[in-house]
C-alpha cells in the first residue's frame, strides 16, 4: 500500500505497538523519540526510521511545532500516537498545526488506502461509533491494541535533530505519583464502593470484605469527588481508572454507564444493590438484590467459612 | 476588562439514551444538558477570573438547540455567554469545533485564560482544548487538577498516568481541567433568576468569517451501535439474605474466583 505513518508515544512499549500497527497496515513506520535509549530500541525493533529530538527534553509537548514540521518533512499521511495524557495533547496540537482531522482513543483501527476505518466509544461507553477518517489524519491509540513490533528492519536509521522548545513552558516539578489507594491496574480482585454507603465510616464494610477476598478497594466517581471519602486515583470510570480484575464486586453502585465502562473487561462482575432496577444488574454476571448493610456482613461470614 | 473564557458543550443526557435489543440507539426522547465535566470547568473559570479581576464568560458551539443552554450557563455565575449555533454542528468533528471556537475567541477578544474541560460528556475525545490552543498559538496545559495565578503566569498541576507535573506558562493560555479541579455548585434560585438579565450574544459563522470549507469535517460517522454487555445476569432476589449469600458464594466457587 506504501505511504508513511509517523508514530509517537511517551510509553516505549506503546511505541512498539504502534510500529506493529504501521507494519501490519503496509506503511513505513517513522518513530519520534525524545530519549536516546528509546530511539535505539525503536530502530532495533522494527521502525523504518527514527527521528531523535536530541534536546535534553523535559516537556515533549513544547516541541509540537517541530514535530509537525518533521511529519511534513517525511511526507507522512498519518500521525499515530499512543493515547496517554502527553500523547493526546501532542496529537491534538499537531493535528491543529497540520490542519488534519484527529480520531481519539480508537478501540479499533483499520487502515485502507486514503482513509482509516475506526471504532470508538461515545456517551460514556454506551455507544460504539464507527467512523471514516480521511487521510492525512492523526489517530490516538490506547495500549494493548496491537502486537508490539520486535524485529529490526533492514536499513533502519536514527536521525538526530536539534530543536528549540517553545519558551513559554517551564516545567517546575515532576513527582512520581505515590498511590494513595490501591494499585487497581494490577489488582486480581476489586471491591467497588458506591453511593449506597451512607457514611464514610461504613466503608469499613467494603475494606473488611476486600480483606477476606484478597481484593483491593475502588469506588465510583461520586464517592471520590463529591464525598471525598477515597482518593481520586481509586475511582473507576471513563474519567478515572480502567480496570480488568478477575473479580469486580460492587457494593451500592447503581451502575451508570460512565462507571461500568471502566470495569467492563473484568472477568466476573458481581453486584450488591438494594434497587432491583439498578442498571448495574444488567452489567453483572451475578447479583444480590438487598441492603448492603445486611448482605456484606453475611457474605464476609460465609466467605470465611467457605 | 479582560475575559476568562470557558468553553462548554450542550450534550445529550446519556441517561436518556435507550439501546434497543437489536443494538440500535434511540436518542429521540433524550434531554440535553451542559456536559457534566464542563460544569466543573465553568466554576474553575469563574474562580480564575475572580483571582485575576477578570470577567468570566462562556462560549459554546452547537446546533440551534444549544440556545437552550445559555440560561443554565449564566446561572452558574458567568457574566456573559457567547454562542455559535449552526446545524453543521451535528456533524462537526474536533477539527471543525476547534476552528469555530478559535474564531469566536478572537472575536470576543481581550482574553487571558481559556478554560476547557478535559473532554466532553458525549464524545470524550479530549482534543478540542489543546487544538484550540495550537490554533490560537497559545500555550496549553492539559489534565489540570489545580491552578494558581502568579503575576503574568499560570502555574498548573497536571496529572499524568505515573507522574504529577507542575507547569508554568505565560498568559494568555489554555487550560484543560479535570473534574476534580473544583466542585460545580448547583445554581441558587437567585442565580437562576439573575441569569435572565445577563447578556447572551449569538455569533454566526458568517459573522466569524468562517466559510463552508472551514465547517467541513474530516471524520464522518458511518455507524452507531449500542454497547451491549454480554453477562450472565443471574440476579438473586428471593429468599432471606443468608440464602441469597449462600447461593452467591456457591456461584463464586464454581467460577473459581474464591
Coordinates of C-alpha atoms in Angstrom, one line a residue:
Chain A
X1 CA 0.0 0.0 0.0
X2 CA 3.0 2.3 0.6
X3 CA 2.9 5.6 2.4
X4 CA 4.4 6.6 5.7
X5 CA 3.0 6.9 9.2
X6 CA 4.9 8.8 11.9
X7 CA 4.4 7.3 15.4
X8 CA 4.9 8.7 18.9
X9 CA 4.3 7.7 22.5
X10 CA 5.9 8.7 25.8
X11 CA 5.5 5.0 26.7
X12 CA 8.2 3.0 25.0
X13 CA 6.2 -0.2 24.9
X14 CA 3.3 1.6 23.2
X15 CA 5.6 2.9 20.5
X16 CA 6.5 -0.6 19.6
X17 CA 2.7 -1.5 19.4
X18 CA 2.2 1.5 17.1
X19 CA 5.1 0.4 14.9
X20 CA 3.4 -3.0 14.8
X21 CA 0.2 -1.4 13.6
X22 CA 2.1 0.5 10.8
X23 CA 3.8 -2.6 9.6
X24 CA 0.5 -4.5 9.6
X25 CA -1.1 -1.7 7.6
X26 CA 1.7 -1.9 5.0
X27 CA 3.1 1.5 5.9
X28 CA 6.6 2.7 6.6
X29 CA 6.9 3.5 10.3
X30 CA 8.9 6.6 11.3
X31 CA 9.2 6.8 15.1
X32 CA 9.7 10.0 17.0
X33 CA 11.9 9.7 20.2
X34 CA 12.9 12.2 22.8
X35 CA 15.2 9.8 24.5
X36 CA 18.4 8.2 23.1
X37 CA 17.6 4.8 24.5
X38 CA 14.1 4.7 23.1
X39 CA 15.4 5.9 19.8
X40 CA 17.8 2.9 19.7
X41 CA 15.1 0.5 20.8
X42 CA 12.7 1.6 18.0
X43 CA 15.5 1.2 15.4
X44 CA 16.3 -2.2 16.7
X45 CA 12.7 -3.4 16.8
X46 CA 11.1 -2.5 13.6
X47 CA 10.9 1.2 12.9
X48 CA 12.0 2.1 9.3
X49 CA 13.4 5.3 10.6
X50 CA 13.8 7.1 13.9
X51 CA 13.8 10.9 14.3
X52 CA 15.6 11.6 17.6
X53 CA 15.0 15.0 19.1
X54 CA 18.2 15.5 20.9
X55 CA 17.2 18.4 23.0
X56 CA 17.6 17.5 26.7
X57 CA 13.9 17.5 26.7
X58 CA 11.6 17.8 29.7
X59 CA 8.2 18.5 28.0
X60 CA 7.7 16.9 24.6
X61 CA 4.6 19.0 24.2
X62 CA 6.8 22.0 23.9
X63 CA 8.1 20.7 20.6
X64 CA 4.8 20.4 18.7
X65 CA 5.8 22.8 16.0
X66 CA 9.0 20.8 15.2
X67 CA 7.0 17.6 15.3
X68 CA 4.5 19.0 12.8
X69 CA 7.4 20.1 10.6
X70 CA 9.1 16.7 10.8
X71 CA 5.8 14.9 9.8
X72 CA 5.5 17.2 6.8
X73 CA 9.2 16.6 6.0
X74 CA 8.6 12.9 5.9
X75 CA 5.6 13.3 3.6
X76 CA 3.6 11.2 6.0
X77 CA -0.1 10.6 5.6
X78 CA -0.7 9.7 9.3
X79 CA 0.5 10.6 12.8
X80 CA -0.3 7.6 15.1
X81 CA 0.1 8.5 18.8
X82 CA -0.2 6.5 22.0
X83 CA -3.3 7.6 23.9
X84 CA -1.8 8.9 27.1
X85 CA -2.1 12.4 28.6
X86 CA 1.0 13.6 26.9
X87 CA 0.2 11.8 23.7
X88 CA -3.3 13.1 23.4
X89 CA -2.0 16.7 23.9
X90 CA 0.7 16.3 21.3
X91 CA -1.7 14.6 18.9
X92 CA -4.3 17.4 19.2
X93 CA -1.8 20.3 18.8
X94 CA 0.0 18.7 15.9
X95 CA -3.4 18.0 14.2
X96 CA -4.3 21.6 14.6
X97 CA -0.9 22.8 13.2
X98 CA -1.2 20.4 10.2
X99 CA -4.9 21.1 9.8
X100 CA -5.6 17.3 9.9
X101 CA -8.6 15.5 11.5
X102 CA -7.9 13.6 14.7
X103 CA -9.7 10.4 15.8
X104 CA -9.2 9.9 19.5
X105 CA -8.9 6.8 21.7
X106 CA -9.9 4.4 19.0
X107 CA -10.9 0.9 20.1
X108 CA -10.3 -0.4 16.6
X109 CA -8.5 1.0 13.6
X110 CA -8.1 -0.4 10.1
X111 CA -6.0 1.5 7.5
X112 CA -7.3 1.4 4.0
X113 CA -6.0 3.5 1.0
X114 CA -6.7 7.1 1.6
X115 CA -8.8 6.6 4.7
X116 CA -9.0 4.9 8.1
X117 CA -11.9 3.0 9.4
X118 CA -12.1 3.4 13.2
X119 CA -14.4 2.5 16.1
X120 CA -14.6 4.4 19.3
X121 CA -16.8 4.6 22.3
X122 CA -19.1 7.6 22.9
X123 CA -21.6 8.6 25.6
X124 CA -19.5 7.2 28.4
X125 CA -19.3 3.9 26.7
X126 CA -23.0 3.4 25.9
X127 CA -22.5 3.7 22.2
X128 CA -19.9 2.3 19.8
X129 CA -19.4 4.7 16.9
X130 CA -17.9 3.7 13.6
X131 CA -16.2 6.4 11.7
X132 CA -14.3 7.0 8.4
X133 CA -11.3 9.3 8.7
X134 CA -9.8 10.7 5.6
X135 CA -6.1 10.7 5.4
X136 CA -3.9 12.5 6.2
X137 CA -5.0 12.3 9.8
X138 CA -3.9 11.9 13.4
X139 CA -5.1 8.9 15.5
X140 CA -4.6 8.2 19.2
X141 CA -4.5 4.5 20.1
X142 CA -4.7 3.1 23.7
X143 CA -2.2 0.5 24.9
X144 CA -2.8 -3.2 24.1
X145 CA -4.5 -2.9 20.7
X146 CA -1.6 -4.2 18.5
X147 CA 1.2 -6.7 18.9
X148 CA 4.5 -4.9 19.6
X149 CA 7.0 -4.9 16.8
X150 CA 10.2 -6.8 17.7
X151 CA 12.3 -7.5 14.7
X152 CA 14.6 -4.9 13.1
X153 CA 14.1 -3.8 9.5
X154 CA 16.9 -3.6 7.1
X155 CA 18.4 -0.1 6.7
X156 CA 16.7 1.4 9.8
X157 CA 18.4 4.6 10.7
X158 CA 18.3 7.1 13.6
X159 CA 18.4 10.7 12.5
X160 CA 19.3 13.2 15.3
X161 CA 17.5 16.5 15.1
X162 CA 18.2 19.5 17.3
X163 CA 15.2 21.7 18.2
X164 CA 14.4 24.6 20.4
X165 CA 11.4 24.1 22.7
X166 CA 8.6 26.6 23.0
X167 CA 9.9 29.0 25.6
X168 CA 6.5 29.8 27.0
X169 CA 6.6 26.5 29.0
X170 CA 8.5 25.9 32.2
X171 CA 8.4 22.5 34.0
X172 CA 8.7 23.4 37.7
X173 CA 8.4 19.9 39.2
X174 CA 7.8 16.3 38.3
X175 CA 6.8 13.9 41.1
X176 CA 6.1 10.3 40.7
X177 CA 2.6 9.5 42.0
X178 CA 2.7 7.7 45.2
X179 CA -0.5 5.8 45.1
X180 CA -2.7 6.8 48.0
X181 CA -5.0 3.9 47.4
X182 CA -4.8 0.6 45.8
X183 CA -2.9 -0.4 42.6
X184 CA -6.0 -1.1 40.7
X185 CA -4.4 -1.7 37.3
X186 CA -2.8 -4.9 38.5
X187 CA -5.4 -5.9 41.0
X188 CA -6.7 -9.5 40.8
X189 CA -9.9 -8.7 42.6
X190 CA -11.6 -5.4 43.3
X191 CA -14.4 -4.4 45.7
X192 CA -16.0 -1.2 44.5
X193 CA -17.9 1.1 46.9
X194 CA -20.7 3.3 45.5
X195 CA -23.2 5.8 46.8
X196 CA -25.2 3.1 48.6
X197 CA -22.9 3.7 51.6
X198 CA -24.5 6.2 54.0
X199 CA -21.3 7.3 55.9
X200 CA -17.6 7.3 55.3
X201 CA -17.1 5.0 58.4
X202 CA -19.3 2.4 56.8
X203 CA -16.7 1.9 54.0
X204 CA -15.1 -0.4 56.6
X205 CA -17.6 -3.0 55.3
X206 CA -16.0 -2.7 51.9
X207 CA -12.5 -3.0 53.3
X208 CA -13.4 -5.9 55.5
X209 CA -14.9 -7.8 52.5
X210 CA -11.9 -6.9 50.5
X211 CA -9.6 -8.3 53.2
X212 CA -11.5 -11.6 53.2
X213 CA -11.4 -11.8 49.3
X214 CA -7.8 -10.6 49.0
X215 CA -9.1 -7.7 46.9
X216 CA -8.3 -4.0 46.5
X217 CA -10.9 -1.3 47.2
X218 CA -12.1 1.0 44.5
X219 CA -15.1 3.4 44.3
X220 CA -17.3 5.4 42.0
X221 CA -16.6 9.0 40.9
X222 CA -19.2 10.4 43.3
X223 CA -17.7 8.6 46.3
X224 CA -14.2 10.1 45.5
X225 CA -15.1 13.5 44.1
X226 CA -18.4 14.5 45.7
X227 CA -18.0 12.9 49.1
X228 CA -14.2 12.8 49.0
X229 CA -14.2 9.6 51.1
X230 CA -11.5 7.9 49.0
X231 CA -8.6 9.4 46.9
X232 CA -9.5 10.3 43.2
X233 CA -7.0 7.7 41.9
X234 CA -9.2 4.8 43.0
X235 CA -12.3 5.8 41.2
X236 CA -13.2 3.6 38.3
X237 CA -14.9 5.0 35.2
X238 CA -14.4 6.8 31.9
X239 CA -12.7 9.8 33.5
X240 CA -11.0 7.6 36.2
X241 CA -9.3 4.2 36.3
X242 CA -9.9 1.4 33.8
X243 CA -9.6 -2.0 35.5
X244 CA -9.6 -5.6 34.4
X245 CA -9.6 -7.8 37.6
X246 CA -10.7 -11.4 37.6
X247 CA -13.5 -10.4 40.1
X248 CA -15.2 -7.0 40.2
X249 CA -17.6 -6.9 43.1
X250 CA -19.7 -3.7 43.5
X251 CA -21.5 -2.6 46.7
X252 CA -24.2 0.0 46.4
X253 CA -23.1 1.0 42.9
X254 CA -26.1 2.0 40.6
X255 CA -24.0 1.1 37.5
X256 CA -24.2 4.2 35.3
X257 CA -22.5 3.6 32.0
X258 CA -19.7 6.1 32.8
X259 CA -18.7 3.9 35.7
X260 CA -19.1 0.5 34.3
X261 CA -17.1 1.3 31.1
X262 CA -14.1 1.4 33.4
X263 CA -14.7 -2.2 34.5
X264 CA -16.4 -3.8 31.6
X265 CA -13.5 -6.1 30.7
X266 CA -13.4 -7.6 34.2
X267 CA -13.5 -11.4 34.3
X268 CA -16.6 -11.7 36.5
X269 CA -18.8 -8.8 37.6
X270 CA -20.9 -9.2 40.8
X271 CA -23.2 -6.6 42.2
X272 CA -24.9 -6.0 45.5
X273 CA -27.5 -3.2 45.5
X274 CA -30.8 -2.5 47.1
X275 CA -32.5 -1.3 43.9
X276 CA -33.6 -4.2 41.8
X277 CA -33.9 -2.0 38.7
X278 CA -30.4 -0.5 39.0
X279 CA -28.5 -0.7 35.7
X280 CA -25.6 -2.5 37.5
X281 CA -27.6 -5.8 37.4
X282 CA -27.7 -5.8 33.6
X283 CA -23.9 -5.4 33.6
X284 CA -23.4 -8.1 36.2
X285 CA -22.8 -11.9 36.0
X286 CA -24.2 -12.4 39.5
X287 CA -26.1 -10.1 41.7
X288 CA -27.8 -9.9 45.1
X289 CA -30.7 -7.5 45.4
X290 CA -30.5 -6.4 49.0
X291 CA -29.3 -3.9 51.6
X292 CA -25.5 -4.0 51.5
X293 CA -25.5 -3.4 55.3
X294 CA -27.2 -6.8 55.7
X295 CA -25.6 -8.6 52.8
X296 CA -21.9 -7.7 53.3
X297 CA -21.6 -9.0 57.0
X298 CA -23.4 -12.2 56.0
X299 CA -21.1 -12.5 52.9
X300 CA -18.0 -12.0 55.0
X301 CA -19.0 -14.7 57.4
X302 CA -19.9 -17.1 54.5
X303 CA -16.6 -16.4 52.8
X304 CA -14.7 -17.1 56.0
X305 CA -16.4 -20.4 56.3
X306 CA -16.2 -21.3 52.6
Chain B
X1 CA -11.7 44.2 31.4
X2 CA -10.0 41.0 30.3
X3 CA -12.1 37.9 29.8
X4 CA -11.7 34.4 31.1
X5 CA -13.5 32.3 28.5
X6 CA -14.8 28.9 29.4
X7 CA -15.9 26.7 26.6
X8 CA -18.8 24.2 27.2
X9 CA -20.9 21.8 25.2
X10 CA -24.6 21.2 25.3
X11 CA -24.8 17.4 25.1
X12 CA -27.4 14.7 25.0
X13 CA -28.0 13.4 28.5
X14 CA -26.6 9.9 28.3
X15 CA -29.0 8.5 30.9
X16 CA -31.9 9.1 28.4
X17 CA -30.2 7.0 25.7
X18 CA -32.1 3.8 25.0
X19 CA -30.4 0.8 23.5
X20 CA -32.9 -1.4 21.6
X21 CA -32.5 -5.2 21.6
X22 CA -31.1 -5.0 18.1
X23 CA -28.4 -2.6 19.3
X24 CA -30.0 0.4 17.5
X25 CA -29.7 3.6 19.6
X26 CA -32.8 5.7 20.4
X27 CA -32.0 9.3 21.4
X28 CA -35.3 10.7 20.3
X29 CA -36.5 11.3 23.8
X30 CA -33.2 12.4 25.3
X31 CA -32.9 15.7 27.1
X32 CA -29.9 17.8 26.8
X33 CA -27.6 19.3 29.5
X34 CA -24.3 21.1 29.9
X35 CA -21.7 18.3 29.8
X36 CA -21.0 17.4 33.4
X37 CA -17.3 18.0 33.1
X38 CA -18.0 21.4 31.7
X39 CA -19.9 22.4 34.8
X40 CA -16.7 22.0 36.8
X41 CA -14.8 23.9 34.1
X42 CA -17.3 26.8 34.3
X43 CA -16.8 27.0 38.0
X44 CA -13.0 26.8 37.6
X45 CA -13.2 29.7 35.0
X46 CA -15.1 31.8 37.5
X47 CA -12.6 31.2 40.2
X48 CA -9.7 32.1 38.0
X49 CA -11.5 35.2 36.8
X50 CA -12.0 36.3 40.4
X51 CA -8.3 35.9 41.1
X52 CA -7.4 37.9 38.0
X53 CA -10.1 40.5 38.4
X54 CA -11.3 39.4 35.0
X55 CA -14.8 38.8 33.6
X56 CA -15.8 35.2 33.4
X57 CA -17.7 34.4 30.2
X58 CA -18.9 31.3 28.5
X59 CA -18.7 30.1 24.9
X60 CA -20.5 27.3 23.2
X61 CA -20.8 25.9 19.7
X62 CA -23.7 23.7 18.9
X63 CA -26.8 23.2 16.8
X64 CA -29.8 25.6 17.1
X65 CA -30.8 23.7 20.3
X66 CA -27.7 25.0 22.1
X67 CA -29.6 28.2 22.6
X68 CA -31.4 26.5 25.5
X69 CA -28.1 26.1 27.3
X70 CA -27.5 29.9 27.7
X71 CA -29.6 30.5 30.8
X72 CA -28.2 27.4 32.6
X73 CA -24.6 28.6 31.8
X74 CA -25.3 32.1 33.0
X75 CA -27.0 30.8 36.2
X76 CA -23.7 29.2 37.1
X77 CA -22.0 32.6 37.6
X78 CA -20.8 33.6 34.2
X79 CA -21.3 37.2 33.4
X80 CA -22.0 36.8 29.7
X81 CA -22.3 33.9 27.3
X82 CA -21.5 33.7 23.5
X83 CA -22.9 31.0 21.3
X84 CA -22.4 29.8 17.8
X85 CA -25.4 27.9 16.7
X86 CA -25.4 26.1 13.3
X87 CA -27.0 22.9 12.1
X88 CA -23.5 21.9 10.9
X89 CA -22.5 21.4 14.5
X90 CA -24.2 17.9 14.5
X91 CA -21.6 16.6 12.0
X92 CA -18.7 18.7 13.3
X93 CA -15.5 16.8 14.4
X94 CA -12.9 18.2 16.8
X95 CA -11.2 20.0 13.9
X96 CA -14.3 22.0 12.9
X97 CA -15.2 22.7 16.6
X98 CA -11.8 24.0 17.4
X99 CA -11.8 26.2 14.3
X100 CA -15.2 27.7 15.2
X101 CA -14.2 28.2 18.8
X102 CA -10.9 29.8 17.8
X103 CA -12.7 32.2 15.5
X104 CA -15.2 33.1 18.3
X105 CA -12.4 33.6 20.9
X106 CA -10.7 36.0 18.5
X107 CA -14.0 37.9 18.0
X108 CA -14.6 38.1 21.8
X109 CA -11.1 39.3 22.2
X110 CA -9.1 40.6 25.3
X111 CA -8.8 37.2 27.0
X112 CA -6.1 36.0 29.3
X113 CA -7.3 32.4 30.1
X114 CA -9.4 29.9 28.1
X115 CA -10.7 27.1 30.2
X116 CA -12.0 23.8 28.7
X117 CA -12.9 20.6 30.3
X118 CA -10.5 17.7 29.5
X119 CA -13.2 16.1 27.4
X120 CA -16.9 16.3 26.6
X121 CA -19.5 14.0 28.1
X122 CA -20.6 12.7 24.7
X123 CA -17.5 12.2 22.5
X124 CA -14.9 12.4 25.3
X125 CA -12.3 12.9 22.5
X126 CA -10.1 15.2 24.6
X127 CA -8.8 17.1 21.7
X128 CA -10.7 20.4 21.4
X129 CA -8.8 22.2 24.2
X130 CA -5.2 21.6 23.0
X131 CA -6.3 22.0 19.4
X132 CA -7.8 25.4 20.2
X133 CA -4.6 26.4 21.9
X134 CA -2.5 25.5 18.9
X135 CA -4.8 27.3 16.5
X136 CA -4.6 30.5 18.6
X137 CA -0.8 30.0 19.1
X138 CA -1.3 29.9 22.9
X139 CA 0.5 27.6 25.4
X140 CA -1.7 24.8 26.7
X141 CA -1.7 22.7 29.9
X142 CA -3.9 19.6 29.9
X143 CA -5.2 17.3 32.6
X144 CA -5.1 20.1 35.2
X145 CA -6.2 19.3 38.7
X146 CA -5.0 22.6 40.4
X147 CA -4.2 26.0 39.1
X148 CA -2.8 29.2 40.6
X149 CA -2.2 32.6 39.2
X150 CA 1.4 34.0 39.6
X151 CA 1.5 37.5 38.1
X152 CA 1.5 37.1 34.3
X153 CA 1.8 33.3 34.6
X154 CA -0.4 30.4 35.3
X155 CA 1.0 27.6 37.4
X156 CA -0.9 24.4 36.9
X157 CA -0.6 20.9 38.5
X158 CA -1.4 18.2 35.9
X159 CA -1.9 14.6 36.4
X160 CA -0.3 12.1 34.0
X161 CA -0.5 8.3 34.3
X162 CA 2.5 7.9 36.6
X163 CA 3.6 11.5 37.4
X164 CA 2.3 14.8 38.7
X165 CA 3.8 17.8 37.0
X166 CA 3.8 21.5 37.9
X167 CA 4.0 23.5 34.8
X168 CA 4.2 27.3 34.4
X169 CA 3.1 29.1 31.3
X170 CA 2.7 32.7 30.3
X171 CA -0.8 34.1 29.8
X172 CA -2.8 34.1 27.7
X173 CA -3.0 30.4 27.9
X174 CA -5.5 27.5 27.5
X175 CA -6.0 25.1 30.4
X176 CA -7.9 21.8 30.1
X177 CA -9.2 20.9 33.6
X178 CA -10.1 17.5 35.1
X179 CA -13.5 17.5 37.0
X180 CA -11.6 17.3 40.3
X181 CA -10.3 20.8 39.8
X182 CA -13.3 22.1 41.9
X183 CA -16.9 21.2 42.6
X184 CA -19.7 22.6 40.4
X185 CA -22.3 24.0 42.8
X186 CA -26.0 23.8 41.8
X187 CA -27.2 27.3 40.9
X188 CA -29.3 29.0 43.5
X189 CA -32.8 30.2 42.7
X190 CA -31.5 33.8 42.9
X191 CA -28.7 33.0 40.4
X192 CA -31.3 31.4 38.1
X193 CA -33.5 34.5 38.2
X194 CA -30.5 36.8 37.7
X195 CA -29.4 34.7 34.6
X196 CA -32.3 36.0 32.6
X197 CA -30.9 39.6 32.8
X198 CA -27.4 38.7 31.7
X199 CA -26.2 39.2 28.2
X200 CA -26.1 36.3 25.7
X201 CA -24.7 37.1 22.2
X202 CA -25.1 34.9 19.1
X203 CA -22.0 34.8 16.8
X204 CA -22.9 33.3 13.5
X205 CA -20.3 31.5 11.4
X206 CA -20.7 34.3 8.8
X207 CA -20.0 37.0 11.4
X208 CA -16.9 35.0 12.4
X209 CA -15.7 34.9 8.8
X210 CA -16.0 31.1 8.6
X211 CA -16.6 29.6 5.2
X212 CA -18.3 26.4 4.2
X213 CA -14.9 24.7 3.8
X214 CA -14.0 25.6 7.4
X215 CA -17.1 23.7 8.6
X216 CA -16.4 20.5 6.6
X217 CA -15.3 17.7 9.0
X218 CA -12.5 15.2 8.1
X219 CA -14.3 12.5 10.0
X220 CA -17.7 11.1 9.2
X221 CA -19.8 8.7 11.3
X222 CA -20.7 5.6 9.4
X223 CA -22.4 3.5 12.1
X224 CA -23.8 3.8 15.6
X225 CA -24.4 0.7 17.7
X226 CA -25.4 0.4 21.3
X227 CA -22.8 -1.2 23.5
X228 CA -24.2 -4.5 24.9
X229 CA -22.7 -6.1 28.0
X230 CA -22.7 -9.8 27.5
X231 CA -23.0 -11.1 31.0
X232 CA -24.8 -13.9 32.8
X233 CA -27.3 -11.7 34.6
X234 CA -28.1 -14.2 37.4
X235 CA -29.7 -12.0 39.9
X236 CA -30.7 -13.4 43.3
X237 CA -33.6 -11.6 44.9
X238 CA -35.7 -14.3 46.6
X239 CA -35.3 -15.9 50.0
X240 CA -33.7 -14.4 53.0
X241 CA -30.3 -12.7 52.9
X242 CA -28.4 -15.7 54.2
X243 CA -29.9 -17.9 51.5
X244 CA -29.0 -15.4 48.7
X245 CA -25.5 -15.0 50.1
X246 CA -25.1 -18.8 50.2
X247 CA -26.2 -19.1 46.6
X248 CA -23.8 -16.4 45.5
X249 CA -20.9 -18.0 47.3
X250 CA -21.6 -21.3 45.6
X251 CA -21.5 -19.5 42.2
X252 CA -18.3 -17.7 43.1
X253 CA -16.7 -21.0 43.9
X254 CA -17.9 -22.6 40.7
X255 CA -16.4 -19.7 38.8
X256 CA -13.1 -20.2 40.6
X257 CA -12.7 -16.7 42.0
X258 CA -12.7 -17.7 45.6

